[in-house]
Structure formats: C-alpha cells, structure tokens
Coordinates of C-alpha atoms in Angstrom, one line a residue:
X106 CA 0.1 0.0 -0.1
X107 CA 1.4 3.5 -1.0
X108 CA 2.8 5.5 2.0
X109 CA 1.0 8.6 0.9
X110 CA -2.2 10.2 0.5
X111 CA -3.9 12.3 -2.4
X112 CA -4.5 15.8 -1.0
X113 CA -5.9 19.1 -2.7
X114 CA -3.8 22.0 -3.9
X115 CA -1.9 20.7 -7.2
X116 CA 1.4 22.5 -7.5
X117 CA 0.9 24.7 -4.4
X118 CA 0.2 22.0 -2.2
X119 CA 4.0 21.8 -1.1
X120 CA 5.2 24.5 1.2
X121 CA 6.7 27.7 -0.3
X122 CA 4.8 27.6 -3.7
X123 CA 2.4 30.0 -5.1
X124 CA 0.8 29.8 -8.6
X125 CA -1.5 32.0 -10.7
X126 CA -3.3 31.9 -13.9
X127 CA -5.1 34.5 -16.1
X128 CA -6.4 35.6 -19.4
X129 CA -3.7 37.7 -21.1
X130 CA -5.2 37.8 -24.6
X131 CA -2.8 35.6 -26.0
X132 CA -5.6 32.8 -27.3
X133 CA -8.1 34.0 -29.8
X134 CA -10.6 32.2 -27.7
X135 CA -10.5 34.5 -24.7
X136 CA -9.9 31.6 -22.3
X137 CA -7.0 31.6 -19.6
X138 CA -3.8 31.5 -21.3
X139 CA -0.9 32.5 -19.2
X140 CA 0.2 30.7 -16.1
X141 CA 3.1 31.2 -13.2
X142 CA 4.5 28.7 -10.7
X143 CA 6.7 30.6 -8.3
X144 CA 8.9 29.1 -5.3
X145 CA 9.5 31.5 -2.5
X146 CA 13.1 30.5 -2.3
X147 CA 15.6 29.0 -5.0
X148 CA 14.8 25.4 -5.7
X149 CA 16.7 22.6 -7.2
X150 CA 15.3 22.1 -10.6
X151 CA 15.3 19.2 -13.2
X152 CA 14.1 18.7 -16.7
X153 CA 13.3 16.2 -19.3
X154 CA 12.4 17.8 -22.8
X155 CA 11.3 16.6 -26.4
X156 CA 13.6 14.5 -28.3
X157 CA 12.7 16.2 -31.6
X158 CA 15.3 18.0 -33.5
X159 CA 12.7 20.8 -34.3
X160 CA 12.5 22.3 -31.0
X161 CA 10.8 25.4 -29.7
X162 CA 12.9 28.3 -28.4
X163 CA 12.0 27.8 -24.7
X164 CA 13.1 24.0 -24.8
X165 CA 16.7 25.0 -26.0
X166 CA 16.6 28.0 -23.6
X167 CA 15.6 26.0 -20.5
X168 CA 17.9 23.2 -21.5
X169 CA 20.8 25.5 -21.6
X170 CA 19.7 27.2 -18.2
X171 CA 19.5 24.0 -16.2
X172 CA 22.8 22.6 -17.6
X173 CA 24.4 25.6 -16.6
X174 CA 22.6 26.2 -13.1
X175 CA 20.1 23.4 -11.6
X176 CA 18.2 25.8 -9.7
X177 CA 15.1 27.8 -10.4
X178 CA 12.6 30.1 -8.6
X179 CA 9.7 30.4 -11.3
X180 CA 8.2 28.9 -14.3
X181 CA 6.3 31.0 -17.0
X182 CA 4.0 29.3 -19.3
X183 CA 2.2 30.7 -22.2
X184 CA -0.7 28.9 -24.2
X185 CA -1.7 29.8 -27.6
X186 CA 1.5 30.3 -29.6
X187 CA 4.0 27.7 -29.6
X188 CA 7.1 29.8 -30.3
X189 CA 8.4 26.8 -32.2
X190 CA 10.0 27.1 -35.7
X191 CA 10.0 31.1 -35.1
X192 CA 13.4 31.6 -36.1
X193 CA 15.7 34.0 -34.4
X194 CA 12.9 36.2 -33.0
X195 CA 11.3 33.4 -31.3
X196 CA 14.6 33.2 -29.0
X197 CA 14.6 36.8 -28.7
X198 CA 11.1 36.6 -27.5
X199 CA 12.2 33.9 -25.0
X200 CA 14.9 35.8 -23.5
X201 CA 12.8 39.0 -23.0
X202 CA 9.9 36.9 -21.2
X203 CA 12.4 35.5 -18.7
X204 CA 13.8 39.0 -18.3
X205 CA 10.4 40.6 -18.0
X206 CA 9.1 38.1 -15.3
X207 CA 12.7 38.3 -13.7
X208 CA 12.3 41.9 -13.1
X209 CA 8.8 41.9 -11.8
X210 CA 10.0 39.3 -9.3
X211 CA 13.2 41.1 -8.6
X212 CA 15.1 38.0 -9.0
X213 CA 18.0 37.0 -11.6
X214 CA 16.6 35.9 -15.0
X215 CA 18.6 32.6 -14.9
X216 CA 16.2 31.5 -12.0
X217 CA 13.1 31.8 -14.7
X218 CA 12.1 28.7 -16.8
X219 CA 10.0 29.3 -19.9
X220 CA 7.2 26.9 -21.4
X221 CA 5.0 27.7 -24.4
X222 CA 2.1 25.7 -26.0
X223 CA -0.1 26.3 -29.1
X224 CA 0.4 26.6 -32.8
X225 CA 3.6 25.7 -34.2
X226 CA 5.1 28.8 -36.3
X227 CA 3.5 31.5 -34.1
X228 CA 5.3 33.8 -32.1
X229 CA 4.3 34.6 -28.6
X230 CA 2.0 37.9 -28.5
X231 CA 4.8 40.0 -26.9
X232 CA 2.6 42.9 -26.4
X233 CA 0.0 41.2 -24.6
X234 CA 2.5 39.3 -22.7
X235 CA 4.4 42.5 -21.4
X236 CA 0.9 44.1 -20.2
X237 CA -0.1 40.8 -18.4
X238 CA 3.0 40.2 -16.2
X239 CA 2.7 42.4 -13.5
X240 CA -0.8 41.3 -13.1
X241 CA 0.0 37.6 -13.1
X242 CA 2.7 38.0 -10.3
X243 CA 0.2 40.2 -8.2
X244 CA -2.3 37.3 -8.5
X245 CA 0.1 34.4 -7.4
X246 CA -1.1 32.8 -4.2
X247 CA -0.9 29.6 -2.4
X248 CA -4.4 28.8 -3.7
X249 CA -3.7 29.5 -7.4
X250 CA -2.6 25.9 -8.3
X251 CA -6.0 25.3 -10.0
X252 CA -5.8 28.5 -12.0
X253 CA -2.5 27.7 -13.3
X254 CA -3.5 24.4 -14.5
X255 CA -6.5 25.8 -16.5
X256 CA -4.3 28.6 -18.0
X257 CA -1.8 26.2 -19.9
X258 CA -4.7 24.1 -21.6
X259 CA -5.0 24.2 -25.3
X260 CA -7.2 21.6 -26.9
X261 CA -7.5 19.8 -23.5
X262 CA -11.2 19.3 -22.3
X263 CA -10.0 19.4 -18.6
X264 CA -7.4 20.8 -16.5
X265 CA -4.9 18.1 -15.0
X266 CA -3.3 18.3 -11.4
X267 CA -2.8 16.2 -8.2
X268 CA -1.0 16.3 -5.1
X269 CA 0.4 13.7 -2.7
X270 CA 1.6 14.1 1.1
X271 CA 3.7 11.7 3.2
X272 CA 6.2 11.9 6.2
X273 CA 9.9 11.6 6.3
X274 CA 10.5 10.9 10.0
X275 CA 8.3 13.6 11.7
X276 CA 8.3 16.1 8.9
X277 CA 5.4 16.3 6.3
X278 CA 6.6 16.2 2.7
X279 CA 4.3 17.2 -0.1
X280 CA 4.5 16.9 -3.9
X281 CA 2.3 18.6 -6.5
X282 CA 2.0 18.4 -10.3
X283 CA 0.1 19.7 -13.2
X284 CA 0.3 19.3 -16.9
X285 CA -1.4 20.0 -20.4
X286 CA -1.8 17.6 -23.2
X287 CA -4.3 16.1 -25.6
X288 CA -3.1 15.8 -29.0
X289 CA 0.4 15.3 -30.6
X290 CA 1.1 12.9 -28.0
X291 CA 3.7 10.2 -28.5
X292 CA 6.4 8.5 -26.7
X293 CA 9.7 10.2 -26.4
X294 CA 7.8 12.9 -24.8
X295 CA 4.9 14.6 -26.8
X296 CA 2.8 18.0 -26.8
X297 CA 2.7 18.1 -23.3
X298 CA 4.0 20.4 -20.5
X299 CA 4.2 19.2 -17.0
X300 CA 5.3 20.8 -13.8
X301 CA 6.0 19.2 -10.5
X302 CA 6.7 20.9 -7.2
X303 CA 8.3 19.3 -3.9
X304 CA 9.2 20.7 -0.6
X305 CA 11.8 18.2 0.2
X306 CA 15.5 18.8 -0.2
X307 CA 17.3 16.6 -2.6
X308 CA 20.6 16.8 -4.5
X309 CA 20.4 18.3 -8.2
X310 CA 22.2 15.2 -9.6
X311 CA 19.9 12.8 -7.9
X312 CA 16.6 14.8 -8.7
X313 CA 17.7 14.9 -12.2
X314 CA 18.0 11.1 -12.2
X315 CA 14.7 10.4 -10.5
X316 CA 12.8 12.7 -12.8
X317 CA 14.4 10.9 -15.9
X318 CA 13.3 7.5 -14.7
X319 CA 9.9 8.7 -13.8
X320 CA 9.5 10.2 -17.1
X321 CA 10.6 6.9 -18.9
X322 CA 7.8 5.1 -16.7
X323 CA 5.1 7.7 -17.4
X324 CA 5.1 10.4 -20.1
X325 CA 7.4 8.1 -22.4
X326 CA 4.8 5.5 -22.0
X327 CA 1.7 7.4 -23.5
X328 CA 0.6 7.9 -27.0
X329 CA -2.5 9.6 -28.7
X330 CA -1.6 9.8 -32.2
X331 CA 2.1 9.2 -33.0
X332 CA 3.1 12.6 -33.3
X333 CA 6.1 13.9 -31.2
X334 CA 5.8 17.6 -30.6
X335 CA 8.4 20.3 -30.7
X336 CA 7.7 21.7 -27.2
X337 CA 7.6 19.1 -24.5
X338 CA 9.0 19.9 -21.3
X339 CA 8.9 18.5 -17.8
X340 CA 10.2 20.5 -14.9
X341 CA 10.5 19.4 -11.5
X342 CA 11.3 21.9 -8.5
X343 CA 12.2 20.7 -5.0
X344 CA 12.8 23.8 -2.5
X345 CA 13.3 22.1 0.8
X346 CA 10.7 24.2 2.5
X347 CA 9.6 20.9 4.6
X348 CA 13.0 21.4 6.4
X349 CA 13.9 17.5 6.1
X350 CA 17.3 16.5 5.8
X351 CA 18.9 16.7 2.4
X352 CA 18.5 13.4 0.3
X353 CA 22.0 13.0 -1.4
X354 CA 22.1 9.6 -2.1
X355 CA 20.0 6.5 -3.0
X356 CA 18.3 4.7 -0.1
X357 CA 15.0 4.3 1.6
X358 CA 13.9 8.0 1.5
X359 CA 15.4 8.6 -1.9
X360 CA 13.5 5.3 -3.2
X361 CA 10.3 6.6 -1.3
X362 CA 10.5 10.1 -2.7
X363 CA 11.1 8.8 -6.6
X364 CA 8.0 6.5 -5.9
X365 CA 6.0 9.5 -5.2
X366 CA 7.5 11.4 -8.3
X367 CA 6.7 8.4 -10.4
X368 CA 3.1 8.2 -9.0
X369 CA 2.6 12.1 -9.7
X370 CA 3.9 11.5 -13.3
X371 CA 2.0 8.5 -14.0
X372 CA -1.1 10.1 -12.8
X373 CA -0.7 13.2 -15.2
X374 CA 0.4 10.8 -18.1
X375 CA -2.7 9.0 -17.8
X376 CA -4.9 12.0 -17.3
X377 CA -3.3 13.3 -20.9
X378 CA -4.1 10.0 -22.5
X379 CA -7.5 9.9 -21.1
X380 CA -8.0 13.2 -22.5
X381 CA -6.9 12.5 -25.8
X382 CA -8.3 14.5 -28.8
X383 CA -11.6 12.9 -29.5
X384 CA -10.9 10.0 -27.4
X385 CA -13.6 7.9 -25.4
X386 CA -11.8 5.8 -23.2
X387 CA -8.3 5.4 -21.7
X388 CA -6.4 2.3 -22.8
X389 CA -3.8 0.6 -20.6
X390 CA -1.4 -2.1 -22.1
X391 CA 0.6 -4.2 -19.7
X392 CA 3.1 -6.6 -21.1
X393 CA 5.1 -9.5 -19.2
X394 CA 7.4 -12.1 -19.5
X395 CA 10.2 -10.3 -21.5
X396 CA 13.9 -10.1 -20.6
X397 CA 13.9 -6.8 -19.1
X398 CA 11.3 -3.8 -18.5
X399 CA 12.6 -1.7 -21.6
X400 CA 11.5 -4.8 -23.8
X401 CA 8.1 -5.1 -22.3
X402 CA 7.7 -1.1 -22.7
X403 CA 8.5 -1.1 -26.1
X404 CA 5.9 -3.7 -27.1
X405 CA 3.4 -2.0 -24.7
X406 CA 4.0 1.3 -26.6
X407 CA 3.5 -0.6 -30.1
X408 CA 0.3 -2.0 -29.1
X409 CA -1.4 1.1 -27.5
X410 CA -0.1 3.3 -30.5
X411 CA -1.5 0.9 -33.3
X412 CA -3.9 2.8 -35.3
X413 CA -5.6 -0.4 -36.0
X414 CA -5.9 -1.5 -32.3
X415 CA -7.1 2.1 -31.3
X416 CA -9.6 2.2 -34.3
X417 CA -11.0 -1.4 -33.1
X418 CA -11.3 -0.1 -29.4
X419 CA -13.3 2.6 -30.6
X420 CA -15.6 0.5 -32.7
X421 CA -15.9 -1.9 -29.9
X422 CA -14.6 -4.7 -31.8
X423 CA -12.6 -7.3 -29.7
X424 CA -10.1 -8.0 -32.7
X425 CA -7.2 -9.3 -30.8
X426 CA -5.3 -10.3 -34.0
X427 CA -4.4 -6.6 -34.3
X428 CA -3.2 -6.8 -30.6
X429 CA -1.0 -9.7 -31.6
X430 CA 0.1 -8.3 -35.0
X431 CA 1.4 -5.0 -33.3
X432 CA 3.3 -6.9 -30.3
X433 CA 5.0 -8.9 -33.3
X434 CA 6.3 -6.0 -35.1
X435 CA 7.5 -4.1 -32.0
X436 CA 11.1 -5.0 -32.6
X437 CA 11.3 -7.3 -29.5
X438 CA 12.1 -11.0 -30.3
X439 CA 9.8 -13.7 -28.7
X440 CA 8.4 -17.0 -29.7
X441 CA 4.7 -16.6 -30.7
X442 CA 3.8 -20.1 -29.0
X443 CA 4.3 -18.2 -25.8
X444 CA 2.0 -15.3 -26.7
X445 CA -1.1 -14.7 -24.4
X446 CA -3.5 -11.8 -24.8
X447 CA -6.3 -10.9 -22.5
X448 CA -8.7 -8.1 -22.8
X449 CA -10.4 -7.3 -19.6
X450 CA -11.5 -10.4 -18.1
X451 CA -11.6 -12.0 -21.6
X452 CA -8.9 -14.4 -22.4
X453 CA -8.4 -14.5 -26.1
X454 CA -5.1 -16.3 -26.8
X455 CA -3.0 -18.8 -24.6
X456 CA 0.5 -20.3 -25.7
X457 CA -0.2 -18.9 -29.1
X458 CA -3.3 -20.6 -29.4
X459 CA -6.7 -18.7 -30.2
X460 CA -9.5 -19.2 -27.6
X461 CA -13.0 -19.2 -27.8
X462 CA -14.7 -16.4 -25.9
X463 CA -17.8 -14.2 -25.7
X464 CA -17.5 -11.6 -28.6
X465 CA -20.7 -9.9 -27.5
X466 CA -19.7 -9.5 -24.0
X467 CA -16.2 -8.4 -24.8
X468 CA -17.6 -5.8 -26.9
X469 CA -19.8 -4.8 -24.3
X470 CA -16.9 -4.4 -22.1
X471 CA -15.4 -1.8 -24.2
X472 CA -18.7 0.0 -24.2
X473 CA -19.1 0.1 -20.7
X474 CA -15.5 1.3 -20.2
X475 CA -15.9 4.1 -22.8
X476 CA -19.1 4.8 -20.3
X477 CA -16.8 4.9 -17.2
X478 CA -18.8 2.2 -15.8
X479 CA -16.8 -0.9 -15.7
X480 CA -13.6 -2.0 -13.7
X481 CA -11.3 0.8 -13.7
X482 CA -13.7 3.6 -14.5
X483 CA -13.3 4.5 -18.2
X484 CA -10.2 2.0 -18.9
X485 CA -9.9 -0.6 -21.2
X486 CA -7.3 -3.1 -20.2
X487 CA -5.2 -5.2 -22.3
X488 CA -2.6 -7.7 -20.8
X489 CA -0.1 -9.5 -23.0
X490 CA 2.4 -12.1 -21.9
X491 CA 5.2 -13.0 -24.3
X492 CA 7.3 -15.7 -22.3
X493 CA 8.7 -16.4 -18.7
X494 CA 11.1 -13.5 -18.4
X495 CA 11.3 -10.9 -15.4
X496 CA 10.5 -7.9 -17.4
X497 CA 7.2 -6.0 -17.4
X498 CA 6.0 -2.6 -18.4
X499 CA 2.8 -0.6 -19.0
X500 CA 1.8 2.1 -21.7
X501 CA -1.3 4.1 -21.9
X502 CA -3.3 5.5 -24.7
X503 CA -6.7 5.9 -26.0
X504 CA -9.1 4.9 -28.8
X505 CA -9.0 6.8 -32.4
X506 CA -12.2 8.4 -33.1
X507 CA -13.9 10.5 -36.1
X508 CA -13.5 13.3 -33.8
X509 CA -9.8 13.3 -33.7
X510 CA -9.6 13.9 -37.5
X511 CA -12.2 16.6 -37.2
X512 CA -10.3 18.4 -34.5
X513 CA -7.0 18.2 -36.3
X514 CA -8.4 19.2 -39.5
X515 CA -9.8 22.4 -38.4
X516 CA -6.8 23.2 -35.8
X517 CA -5.7 26.4 -37.5
X518 CA -9.0 27.5 -39.0

C-alpha cells in the first residue's frame, strides 16, 4: 500500500509555492492563457525535454539554463502560441519573457524557466505578455494551483493536476503536479507540458536522475496519435521548505521520494491519454514475460500506439489479431507459441493458440469502459505475456475516433 495520501492544491500544495493563471489575450478564444508557478526560495530544478530536432525556443533556452545552473524560482508558461519554428525572433522573445518576469519578481533571469504551447510557427504575442506579467505576479497565491492548471490548456477538455502528502520521520513532505496535453502525444515526450513541485530537499544530480526515470515510466509511455511535438517540457522543482534532511544518495528515503514522483507523473500521463483528442476511453496495455523492463515497455507502446488497435477499441471490436500483430512488429523477439492476450477478463489467446470467448460480452466490456462504468472506471485493459522473463511494463493511450480527425483538420482554421 502506498505510503502517501492524495490531497488538494496541485502545484501549490507543497510548502513555499504560489501559482497564478489568467487571461492575457494570447488565445483567440479569450480563455485563460498565461500561468506562473513560483517558489519562494531557490529550488533545485530538473528537466526532461522533447527528443525532436525541431525544438521550440523555450526548450533550448531551458535546457541551457538547467545545464548551467540546476536551480530555479519560477516557471512562466503561455498557451496559444508554441514559439516553435519562429527563427531568431522566437529566441529573442523567450529571453525577453524571462527577463520581464525576473524584473517583476526582482530575481535573476537565470532563475526563470519558460514553456510555451499552441500553434507551431506562431510567436508569443509579446505586447499582451508584457502587459500581463505584473498582474500575473500580483495574483500569485498559495491557492492559485487550479487557475494555473487551467491556463496552460489548449485543446484539453479538462485541467490536470494532483498532489500527494507523506512523512519523512516527523516531517510532512508534499509533492504536486500539473500538466497539459491532448493531441500530438507520442512516446519520447509529446505536446505536453508538465510541472512538478516538491518541498523536500534533494541533491541536483539525484533529482535529475529521479525525474528521468519517472518520465520513462510515465510520459514516455503514453501515445495519442503517434506525433512527437516540438515543445514538450517536464520540470520538477524541490525547494526544501519542509526542512527535511537533504537526500543526497539513493536509499530508503530517496526510493520513497522517487516512488512519489513516479506516481505523480503516471497520474498526469494517464490524464493526458484519457483526454486525448476525440477519445472516448483510456487504454492501458501491460506486457510481461520479457527479458527486461525496456523490452516490455517497447511492446506495450507499440500496441497502444497501433492505429488499428485504437480504431478497433473505438468500434468496440474485440479484434485480438491486431494486438498480436502489433506485438509481433514491436522489434522485441519472442516465440509466438508463448503469446498470451487478454482483454479485460476475456482470455483470447493462450500459448499462441486462439481461444473461444464471448465476443458480444467483450464488445460490451469496451462499451461500458467508454461509459466509465466498468472495472477501472473508463479504462480498457489489455494484458499481454510473451514468455517467462522477469520484465514487465505498461503503456497508456486512447481510442481513435472520428472526432480526432475533425479536431486536427480544423486546428488552425
């Protein structure tokens, strides 16, 4: 049983953090589009970024900042314009954004991290941003987590946040997180932004290692549509405000902190997959029996990312052959006579042999999952085993609906 509990507050649940979200006039829709996460003291900062060679200016800016100095005080995020593929002017806009916020906060600009999301090829609306920053800072509060989570959304249908609380000795430690993402989501990061706050004290090197591993078991294991974005950024701040002893090496406390971080990241990753553009249900694929975790994760990602599997789930068609085909092309060798496939409670293949099952009931299982009324709420569960090895891994995605095409066909129009 997990040694923590879920609490309210999102990114402002940990001690020493404030946040804000507001309408700055960056989005044509007029919805909230500018967010701030602020630590009252310098925080240890770690980051994981898109693997795309076409990167948004804020991605390169923050990578350089964190390589030079693994500390930060503030994260500024705009929604509406991705500031990706914007040339030299996009870089200049990013630097100015950091400087504007730093001046308002009276801190060094190298303590500011920048994130952007929206339409690729569009610069940030700097005139509106300049006018909004003083108000954004003035609105920052310990109750501002929900407003910030809403302000980073683009095509998201819901804001996504979580917070956990545990104890280290006699000290309470809290961790919070928020993210955005709905489309252009694929392993190796995606069009997602995620921000995690923590009030524990941890060494920079260890914090970065923890975040990288947590990302590999969460955000790098989700896919909506197979498209990796230009802007993905995952930031984690640890400000030590809980006054716990600093964690400087792996041990029981470090493992506990990393488990919390992984739980936060997996919750947010699944929330993104669940909110995939046009999606009607979350899909979870668990693979076991491989030689190692990486092999299982690779097969799981391939299955959950298969357009044919995703389409069959949307059509509530228990076509297990598509699952078998996806597993077979994942690039992980296994003997097909060891293949086992299960959809929910329906065993469809055992030791490489197809089994009789109630197709109507299996279809109904997926219908009920889409309605959020079966097993794990709205989740379609697929379990695959390929042998007797110790490796296991999970991946998450969603079904592929008609609405996905409609949303993306009309995205900039």
